[in-house]
Amino acid sequence: MFAPAHDELNVFQSAEARFEIACQKLGLEDDLYRYLKYPSKEVTVYIPVSRDSGQLEVFIGYRVLHSTVRGPGKGGIRFAPDVSIDEVRALAAWMTWKCALVDIPFGGAKGGVICDPSKLSKHELERITRRYTAELSEWFGPERDVPAPDIGTNAQTMAWVMDTYAMHTRQATTAVVTGKPLALGGSEGRTEATGRGVMMCCDKALAKLKMKREGCRVIVQGFGNVGSQAATLLHQAGYKIIGVADIHGGLYNENGFDIPRLVDWVYTQKKPLPEFSAGGTKMSAPDVLFNPCDILIPAATENQITSQNAHRVDCKILCEGANGPTTSHADPIIDKKGIFIIPDILGNAGGVTVSYFEWVQDRQGFFWREDEVNGRLQHVMERSFDNVIRYAETHGVNNRIAAYIVAVDRVAQALRLRGIYA
Ligand code: NAD
């Protein structure tokens, strides 16, 4: 019944492999296991878009609703050339487990469009977003499925989603999407939330391992929303960021980078990260990952740490900002090295937690101060971190499997109460 995953780089199989272990350890009933193993719904949309040249192009998009057992679907929309249905399925399942782990009342969902945003104009991106949303307008809704940003999408994209949904339903429903601009019912602290959650987990891990922030050497792979915000907050807090990388390449500086200058370089001056003028040795993005450090934060994309390279990871703490950066085949190698892992469904859960706060605020029509948002986020992240560690220690499993067990158990409890309409 519990089939092992075969294809290491298939992220859905990677997600499934951990779910299988959690089910075995929990002794989950067969019926619940069978129910939770599959997504609830999937859709493929073919999106006709008029290019700026006047030519019509058809893009392929997906939305997967993995589970609504604990509440409406929740999950980002990814715009990237390598989006696939298996990837979206895996990301949707991870959302189910992540929302359950941090105990917020959502299920899991994810969407994506196969496109390269760097080769599309703003107007073309707007047309893709609007047509994708229009195709899914009956699927989305504050009580059905609530999208958010992910790779290649941002607050502007979410504003277009909200507006298109409003045009179709003839009412302005801000709670249909999160990660919106502040002026449209967005939440204070949402842009920084995933990076802030990463920092909160690092702080907790340091306390657990009796290490200090000052001089703690950190490498961050990915310098988009999650990576740049995490690097900024960690730098402010006294951590030393000695390695950075994005799609263009990597940089290493054992003395630590001036992160505000690097952010200015990449985001204001719009210059390539590897050309940063204020110091650092250039190296390839994958090579940056394998320098010695105290905390390694993969915050770019999936499958960065595999069975082929995990032996080169040289850190004390692996805090996953990205979804699925470590394959299930690499797990035993990381374990054997005694690395303290903060798994993705915990490490990057700050984003969906503040998305939940945004949804609550939109529904109340009453907005919180940034310190209230951050304080509530801290409470959720610390409580979730403590739960995972307690479970790992009492049941003799690693932190990743502990996180899955806590999450699967919560969804299973809800499912038992609801019953299966079969
Ligand atoms: P983003 O598009 O803002 O940034 C992605 C970054 O990764 C960019 O700097 C890009 O250059 C870099 N990158 C891409 N491929 C790379 C590679 N092969 N090597 C090195 N760098 C590479 O995306 P994001 O929102 O920061 O998301 C990053 C990861 O975090 C994804 O796995 C996403 O699913 C996950 N995540 C994001 C959020 C969120 O709130 N944005 C929340 C939870 C999880």
Coordinates of C-alpha atoms in Angstrom, one line a residue, residues 56-252:
L56 CA -2.4 35.4 -30.4
E57 CA -0.6 32.9 -28.2
V58 CA -2.1 30.2 -26.1
F59 CA -0.6 29.6 -22.6
I60 CA -1.2 26.6 -20.5
G61 CA -2.3 27.1 -16.8
Y62 CA -3.2 24.8 -14.0
R63 CA -5.0 25.0 -10.7
V64 CA -5.0 22.1 -8.2
L65 CA -7.2 22.0 -5.1
H66 CA -5.6 19.5 -2.9
S67 CA -7.8 19.6 0.1
T68 CA -10.7 21.6 1.6
V69 CA -11.0 19.4 4.7
R70 CA -9.9 22.1 7.1
G71 CA -11.1 25.1 5.1
P72 CA -11.0 26.8 1.7
G73 CA -8.1 26.0 -0.6
K74 CA -5.1 28.3 -0.2
G75 CA -2.1 28.6 -2.4
G76 CA 0.0 30.7 -4.7
I77 CA 0.0 31.2 -8.5
R78 CA 3.4 30.6 -10.1
F79 CA 4.4 32.0 -13.5
A80 CA 7.5 30.1 -14.7
P81 CA 8.6 28.3 -17.9
D82 CA 9.0 25.0 -16.1
V83 CA 5.6 24.8 -14.4
S84 CA 4.1 21.3 -14.7
I85 CA 1.0 19.6 -13.4
D86 CA 3.1 17.4 -11.1
E87 CA 4.8 20.5 -9.6
V88 CA 1.5 22.2 -9.0
R89 CA 0.1 19.0 -7.4
A90 CA 3.1 18.8 -5.1
L91 CA 2.9 22.5 -4.2
A92 CA -0.9 22.1 -3.5
A93 CA -0.3 19.2 -1.2
W94 CA 2.5 21.1 0.6
M95 CA 0.0 23.9 1.2
T96 CA -2.5 21.5 2.9
W97 CA 0.2 20.2 5.2
K98 CA 1.7 23.7 5.9
C99 CA -1.7 25.2 6.8
A100 CA -2.5 22.3 9.1
L101 CA 1.0 22.5 10.7
V102 CA 0.6 26.1 11.6
D103 CA -3.0 25.5 12.4
I104 CA -4.7 28.0 10.2
P105 CA -8.2 27.2 8.8
F106 CA -7.3 26.5 5.2
G107 CA -6.9 23.5 3.0
G108 CA -4.3 23.5 0.2
A109 CA -4.2 24.6 -3.4
K110 CA -1.8 25.9 -6.0
G111 CA -1.8 27.3 -9.5
G112 CA 0.6 28.0 -12.3
V113 CA 1.0 29.2 -15.8
I114 CA 3.7 28.0 -18.1
C115 CA 5.3 31.3 -19.2
D116 CA 8.5 33.3 -18.8
P117 CA 7.6 36.6 -17.1
S118 CA 11.1 38.0 -18.0
K119 CA 10.1 37.8 -21.7
L120 CA 6.6 39.3 -21.3
S121 CA 5.5 42.9 -21.1
K122 CA 3.5 44.2 -18.1
H123 CA 0.4 44.3 -20.4
E124 CA 0.9 40.8 -21.5
L125 CA 1.3 39.6 -17.9
E126 CA -1.9 41.4 -17.0
R127 CA -3.8 39.8 -19.9
I128 CA -2.5 36.3 -18.9
T129 CA -3.5 36.9 -15.2
R130 CA -7.0 38.2 -16.1
R131 CA -7.8 35.4 -18.5
Y132 CA -6.5 32.8 -16.1
T133 CA -8.6 34.3 -13.3
A134 CA -11.7 34.6 -15.6
E135 CA -11.4 30.9 -16.5
L136 CA -11.3 30.1 -12.7
S137 CA -13.8 32.7 -11.5
E138 CA -16.3 30.1 -10.3
W139 CA -13.6 28.1 -8.7
F140 CA -12.0 31.0 -6.7
G141 CA -13.7 32.6 -3.8
P142 CA -13.0 33.6 -0.2
E143 CA -14.8 30.4 1.0
R144 CA -13.6 28.2 -1.9
D145 CA -10.0 28.8 -3.0
V146 CA -7.9 31.8 -2.2
P147 CA -4.7 32.4 -4.4
A148 CA -1.6 34.4 -3.4
P149 CA 1.8 35.2 -5.0
D150 CA 4.5 32.7 -5.7
I151 CA 7.5 32.6 -8.1
G152 CA 7.0 35.1 -10.9
T153 CA 3.9 36.8 -9.5
N154 CA 3.6 39.7 -7.0
A155 CA 1.2 42.2 -5.4
Q156 CA 0.3 43.7 -8.7
T157 CA -0.6 40.3 -10.1
M158 CA -2.9 39.8 -7.1
A159 CA -4.5 43.2 -7.7
W160 CA -5.4 42.0 -11.2
V161 CA -6.8 38.7 -9.9
M162 CA -9.0 40.7 -7.4
D163 CA -10.2 43.1 -10.1
T164 CA -11.0 40.4 -12.6
Y165 CA -12.9 38.4 -10.0
A166 CA -14.8 41.5 -9.0
M167 CA -15.7 42.2 -12.7
H168 CA -17.2 38.7 -13.0
T169 CA -19.0 38.5 -9.7
R170 CA -20.1 42.2 -9.8
Q171 CA -18.8 42.9 -6.3
A172 CA -15.5 44.0 -4.8
T173 CA -14.4 41.0 -2.8
T174 CA -11.0 41.7 -1.4
A175 CA -10.7 38.4 0.5
V176 CA -10.7 36.4 -2.7
V177 CA -6.9 36.8 -2.9
T178 CA -4.0 37.6 -0.6
G179 CA -0.7 39.3 -1.0
K180 CA -2.5 42.3 -2.5
P181 CA -1.1 45.9 -2.3
L182 CA -2.0 47.7 0.9
A183 CA -4.2 50.1 -0.9
L184 CA -6.5 47.2 -2.0
G185 CA -6.9 45.4 1.3
G186 CA -3.5 44.0 1.6
S187 CA -1.9 43.4 5.1
E188 CA 0.9 45.2 6.7
G189 CA 3.9 42.9 6.9
R190 CA 2.8 40.5 4.1
T191 CA 5.7 41.3 1.8
E192 CA 8.2 40.5 4.5
A193 CA 6.2 37.7 6.1
T194 CA 7.8 34.6 4.5
G195 CA 11.4 36.0 5.1
R196 CA 10.3 37.1 8.6
G197 CA 9.1 33.6 9.4
V198 CA 12.4 32.2 8.1
M199 CA 14.2 34.5 10.6
M200 CA 11.9 33.5 13.4
C201 CA 12.7 29.8 12.8
C202 CA 16.4 30.5 12.6
D203 CA 16.2 32.3 16.0
K204 CA 14.4 29.4 17.5
A205 CA 16.9 26.9 16.1
L206 CA 19.8 29.0 17.5
A207 CA 18.2 29.0 20.9
K208 CA 17.6 25.3 20.7
L209 CA 21.3 24.6 19.7
K210 CA 22.7 27.2 22.1
M211 CA 24.2 29.2 19.3
K212 CA 24.4 33.0 19.0
R213 CA 23.0 35.4 16.3
E214 CA 26.1 37.6 16.3
G215 CA 28.5 36.4 13.6
C216 CA 26.3 33.4 12.8
R217 CA 27.3 32.6 9.1
V218 CA 24.3 32.4 6.7
I219 CA 24.1 31.5 3.0
V220 CA 20.9 32.4 1.1
Q221 CA 20.1 30.9 -2.3
G222 CA 17.5 33.0 -4.2
F223 CA 17.2 36.7 -3.9
G224 CA 13.5 37.2 -4.8
N225 CA 10.7 37.9 -2.3
V226 CA 11.7 35.2 0.2
G227 CA 15.5 35.3 -0.1
S228 CA 16.0 39.1 -0.2
Q229 CA 13.5 39.7 2.7
A230 CA 15.1 36.9 4.8
A231 CA 18.6 38.2 4.1
T232 CA 17.6 41.8 5.0
L233 CA 15.9 40.8 8.3
L234 CA 18.7 38.4 9.3
H235 CA 21.4 41.0 8.5
Q236 CA 19.5 43.6 10.6
A237 CA 19.3 41.1 13.5
G238 CA 23.1 40.6 13.5
Y239 CA 23.5 37.5 11.4
K240 CA 26.4 37.5 8.8
I241 CA 25.3 36.8 5.3
I242 CA 28.3 35.2 3.6
G243 CA 26.8 33.7 0.5
V244 CA 24.0 34.9 -1.9
A245 CA 22.8 33.6 -5.2
D246 CA 20.1 34.1 -7.8
I247 CA 19.3 32.8 -11.2
H248 CA 22.2 34.8 -12.7
G249 CA 24.9 33.3 -10.4
G250 CA 26.3 33.5 -6.9
L251 CA 28.7 35.5 -4.7
Y252 CA 30.6 34.5 -1.6

